[in-house]
One Martini backbone bead per residue (centre of mass of N, CA, C, O) as a GRO file, in nm:
protein
  208
    1MET     BB    1   4.737   0.007  -4.511
    2PRO     BB    2   4.483   0.081  -4.364
    3ASP     BB    3   4.260   0.137  -4.104
    4ARG     BB    4   4.040  -0.019  -3.926
    5PRO     BB    5   3.766  -0.023  -3.819
    6TYR     BB    6   3.578   0.009  -3.522
    7SER     BB    7   3.509  -0.212  -3.324
    8PRO     BB    8   3.287  -0.308  -3.076
    9HIS     BB    9   3.438  -0.567  -2.984
   10LEU     BB   10   3.671  -0.362  -2.934
   11SER     BB   11   3.851  -0.208  -2.735
   12LEU     BB   12   4.030   0.048  -2.663
   13SER     BB   13   4.280  -0.053  -2.602
   14GLY     BB   14   4.310  -0.263  -2.819
   15HIS     BB   15   4.319  -0.052  -3.053
   16ILE     BB   16   4.530   0.120  -2.962
   17ARG     BB   17   4.752  -0.106  -2.955
   18ASP     BB   18   4.700  -0.133  -3.289
   19LEU     BB   19   4.828   0.132  -3.350
   20GLY     BB   20   5.115   0.075  -3.247
   21HIS     BB   21   5.134  -0.234  -3.428
   22ARG     BB   22   5.193  -0.188  -3.691
   23ALA     BB   23   5.384  -0.159  -3.991
   24ALA     BB   24   5.371   0.094  -4.017
   25GLU     BB   25   5.549   0.386  -3.917
   26LYS     BB   26   5.273   0.581  -4.007
   27VAL     BB   27   5.033   0.815  -3.872
   28THR     BB   28   4.751   0.968  -3.931
   29LEU     BB   29   4.491   1.155  -3.771
   30GLY     BB   30   4.281   1.058  -3.994
   31GLU     BB   31   4.321   0.752  -3.956
   32ILE     BB   32   4.231   0.772  -3.635
   33ILE     BB   33   3.969   0.857  -3.696
   34ASP     BB   34   3.847   0.636  -3.899
   35SER     BB   35   3.912   0.400  -3.690
   36PHE     BB   36   3.672   0.502  -3.470
   37GLY     BB   37   3.425   0.641  -3.599
   38ARG     BB   38   3.181   0.733  -3.411
   39ARG     BB   39   3.444   0.723  -3.158
   40ALA     BB   40   3.614   0.964  -3.201
   41PHE     BB   41   3.564   1.186  -3.002
   42ALA     BB   42   3.637   1.055  -2.735
   43ALA     BB   43   3.882   0.875  -2.830
   44LEU     BB   44   4.058   1.144  -2.879
   45LEU     BB   45   4.050   1.261  -2.603
   46PHE     BB   46   4.210   1.036  -2.490
   47VAL     BB   47   4.452   1.002  -2.668
   48LEU     BB   48   4.552   1.334  -2.597
   49ALA     BB   49   4.528   1.330  -2.280
   50ILE     BB   50   4.698   1.100  -2.133
   51PRO     BB   51   5.004   1.152  -2.200
   52ASN     BB   52   4.998   1.414  -1.970
   53LEU     BB   53   5.061   1.184  -1.730
   54LEU     BB   54   5.348   1.209  -1.847
   55PRO     BB   55   5.679   1.269  -1.904
   56LEU     BB   56   5.718   1.562  -2.122
   57PRO     BB   57   5.804   1.744  -2.316
   58PRO     BB   58   5.835   2.079  -2.352
   59GLY     BB   59   5.513   2.130  -2.500
   60SER     BB   60   5.343   1.895  -2.551
   61SER     BB   61   5.068   2.006  -2.428
   62THR     BB   62   5.021   2.214  -2.627
   63ILE     BB   63   5.007   2.018  -2.896
   64LEU     BB   64   4.795   1.833  -2.785
   65GLY     BB   65   4.577   2.042  -2.719
   66ALA     BB   66   4.482   2.168  -2.951
   67PRO     BB   67   4.311   1.946  -3.094
   68LEU     BB   68   4.095   1.993  -2.832
   69LEU     BB   69   3.994   2.264  -2.930
   70LEU     BB   70   3.847   2.138  -3.195
   71ILE     BB   71   3.669   1.886  -3.080
   72ALA     BB   72   3.502   1.972  -2.836
   73PRO     BB   73   3.319   2.198  -2.964
   74GLN     BB   74   3.175   1.985  -3.155
   75MET     BB   75   3.010   1.865  -2.923
   76VAL     BB   76   2.862   2.108  -2.845
   77ILE     BB   77   2.724   2.177  -3.112
   78GLY     BB   78   2.672   1.840  -3.219
   79PHE     BB   79   2.823   1.693  -3.407
   80GLN     BB   80   2.860   1.395  -3.595
   81THR     BB   81   3.127   1.499  -3.757
   82LEU     BB   82   3.462   1.520  -3.777
   83TRP     BB   83   3.651   1.808  -3.800
   84LEU     BB   84   3.994   1.883  -3.940
   85PRO     BB   85   4.238   2.027  -4.046
   86LYS     BB   86   4.426   1.944  -4.310
   87VAL     BB   87   4.714   1.985  -4.127
   88ILE     BB   88   4.634   1.794  -3.894
   89ASP     BB   89   4.501   1.529  -4.054
   90ASP     BB   90   4.820   1.498  -4.188
   91ARG     BB   91   4.941   1.436  -3.951
   92LYS     BB   92   5.235   1.271  -3.858
   93LEU     BB   93   5.275   0.953  -3.668
   94SER     BB   94   5.449   0.741  -3.448
   95ARG     BB   95   5.394   0.436  -3.354
   96ALA     BB   96   5.636   0.413  -3.166
   97GLU     BB   97   5.558   0.636  -2.987
   98LEU     BB   98   5.276   0.548  -2.907
   99ALA     BB   99   5.365   0.263  -2.797
  100ARG     BB  100   5.542   0.386  -2.568
  101VAL     BB  101   5.307   0.569  -2.426
  102PHE     BB  102   5.092   0.327  -2.377
  103ASP     BB  103   5.217   0.115  -2.273
  104ARG     BB  104   5.196   0.247  -1.984
  105LEU     BB  105   4.880   0.280  -1.972
  106LEU     BB  106   4.710   0.003  -2.062
  107PRO     BB  107   4.709  -0.148  -1.780
  108TRP     BB  108   4.514   0.046  -1.651
  109LEU     BB  109   4.268   0.069  -1.860
  110GLU     BB  110   4.228  -0.249  -1.816
  111ARG     BB  111   4.122  -0.244  -1.550
  112VAL     BB  112   3.890  -0.052  -1.586
  113GLU     BB  113   3.741  -0.238  -1.819
  114GLN     BB  114   3.669  -0.473  -1.596
  115ILE     BB  115   3.447  -0.267  -1.442
  116SER     BB  116   3.326  -0.154  -1.693
  117ARG     BB  117   2.977  -0.009  -1.775
  118PRO     BB  118   2.681   0.033  -1.889
  119ARG     BB  119   2.572   0.318  -1.672
  120LEU     BB  120   2.378   0.585  -1.633
  121VAL     BB  121   2.277   0.677  -1.947
  122PHE     BB  122   2.110   0.922  -1.897
  123MET     BB  123   2.398   1.107  -1.884
  124PHE     BB  124   2.380   1.096  -2.179
  125GLY     BB  125   2.362   1.252  -2.495
  126PRO     BB  126   2.303   1.545  -2.601
  127VAL     BB  127   2.345   1.703  -2.313
  128GLY     BB  128   2.586   1.527  -2.166
  129ASP     BB  129   2.782   1.558  -2.419
  130ARG     BB  130   2.803   1.864  -2.420
  131LEU     BB  131   2.881   1.895  -2.119
  132ILE     BB  132   3.145   1.747  -2.171
  133GLY     BB  133   3.251   1.932  -2.425
  134LEU     BB  134   3.266   2.188  -2.231
  135ILE     BB  135   3.475   2.094  -2.037
  136CYS     BB  136   3.693   2.036  -2.205
  137THR     BB  137   3.737   2.299  -2.350
  138LEU     BB  138   3.824   2.436  -2.100
  139LEU     BB  139   4.060   2.248  -2.012
  140SER     BB  140   4.234   2.277  -2.276
  141PHE     BB  141   4.327   2.566  -2.218
  142VAL     BB  142   4.525   2.448  -1.971
  143LEU     BB  143   4.708   2.261  -2.168
  144ILE     BB  144   4.848   2.527  -2.303
  145LEU     BB  145   4.947   2.619  -2.067
  146PRO     BB  146   5.277   2.694  -1.911
  147ILE     BB  147   5.192   2.510  -1.612
  148PRO     BB  148   5.346   2.353  -1.368
  149LEU     BB  149   5.160   2.060  -1.332
  150GLY     BB  150   4.873   2.196  -1.440
  151ASN     BB  151   4.797   1.937  -1.680
  152LEU     BB  152   4.702   1.679  -1.495
  153LEU     BB  153   4.413   1.727  -1.395
  154PRO     BB  154   4.287   1.773  -1.653
  155ALA     BB  155   4.383   1.543  -1.820
  156LEU     BB  156   4.226   1.326  -1.641
  157THR     BB  157   3.955   1.440  -1.699
  158ILE     BB  158   3.918   1.402  -1.980
  159ALA     BB  159   3.973   1.135  -1.995
  160VAL     BB  160   3.736   1.020  -1.794
  161LEU     BB  161   3.510   1.144  -1.991
  162ALA     BB  162   3.594   1.002  -2.261
  163PHE     BB  163   3.564   0.698  -2.138
  164SER     BB  164   3.282   0.726  -2.033
  165MET     BB  165   3.159   0.757  -2.328
  166VAL     BB  166   3.252   0.522  -2.450
  167GLN     BB  167   3.098   0.313  -2.201
  168ARG     BB  168   2.881   0.426  -2.093
  169ASP     BB  169   2.965   0.552  -1.771
  170GLY     BB  170   2.830   0.737  -1.526
  171LEU     BB  171   3.034   0.688  -1.274
  172LEU     BB  172   3.252   0.809  -1.421
  173ALA     BB  173   3.125   1.082  -1.502
  174LEU     BB  174   3.131   1.148  -1.187
  175ALA     BB  175   3.434   1.140  -1.149
  176GLY     BB  176   3.472   1.386  -1.374
  177TYR     BB  177   3.318   1.595  -1.209
  178ALA     BB  178   3.485   1.616  -0.983
  179LEU     BB  179   3.751   1.679  -1.112
  180ALA     BB  180   3.661   1.939  -1.250
  181ALA     BB  181   3.605   2.068  -0.957
  182SER     BB  182   3.899   2.070  -0.891
  183SER     BB  183   4.037   2.191  -1.093
  184GLY     BB  184   3.879   2.476  -1.051
  185ALA     BB  185   3.967   2.510  -0.754
  186LEU     BB  186   4.282   2.501  -0.826
  187LEU     BB  187   4.298   2.752  -0.991
  188VAL     BB  188   4.188   2.954  -0.822
  189LEU     BB  189   4.412   2.947  -0.642
  190SER     BB  190   4.619   2.989  -0.807
  191ALA     BB  191   4.560   3.262  -0.898
  192GLY     BB  192   4.551   3.384  -0.593
  193VAL     BB  193   4.872   3.333  -0.575
  194VAL     BB  194   4.970   3.484  -0.801
  195MET     BB  195   4.837   3.771  -0.731
  196GLY     BB  196   4.976   3.800  -0.464
  197SER     BB  197   5.252   3.797  -0.558
  198ILE     BB  198   5.225   4.047  -0.754
  199HIS     BB  199   5.134   4.246  -0.520
  200HIS     BB  200   5.377   4.201  -0.327
  201LEU     BB  201   5.569   4.325  -0.543
  202VAL     BB  202   5.467   4.595  -0.617
  203GLY     BB  203   5.476   4.705  -0.310
  204TRP     BB  204   5.816   4.624  -0.301
  205PHE     BB  205   5.893   4.836  -0.512
  206GLY     BB  206   5.725   5.104  -0.414
  207GLY     BB  207   5.909   5.081  -0.117
  208ALA     BB  208   6.184   5.107  -0.242
   0.00000   0.00000   0.00000
């Protein structure tokens, strides 16, 4: 039985919980996309980013980040319908695994939903949505890199920006932009430390 379309009266947390507790053992990514309907872009960005805030097996952020690199650029271009290659669209996910991951995060999401509402909606639209898509595209590149704990802040940023789009909450978008700036600053600092360490090692070996 296919997933029913996303209901505007059903919260994002309610829809995600529903996805993980259906009778079928497996669900394809394509079915999840279809179930979210017109909110597929923002909802999927959230669904794929938020699990990175939990301890996951090595390489999981790369697996979750790869689809983000296909979804976010389509927002920048301005696609109205989400497209994914068939090999990804047909990828099956365990509902039990989805439920296990999201059941730990949904209580926090539900608390935010209680205080979130449409506000500062001028921040969204053709320009605002593309800007969010661009930021999420850049941060998706970071997610697929094997940086220990380096995916936490980018994943949180993508999740906050995506959720702000779902809710049309401009205050959350501002928080997401602040997190994006922090992510950028942290990446620059980390890159400086790495380059300094490499320079130090080269100098040490050169003087040996």
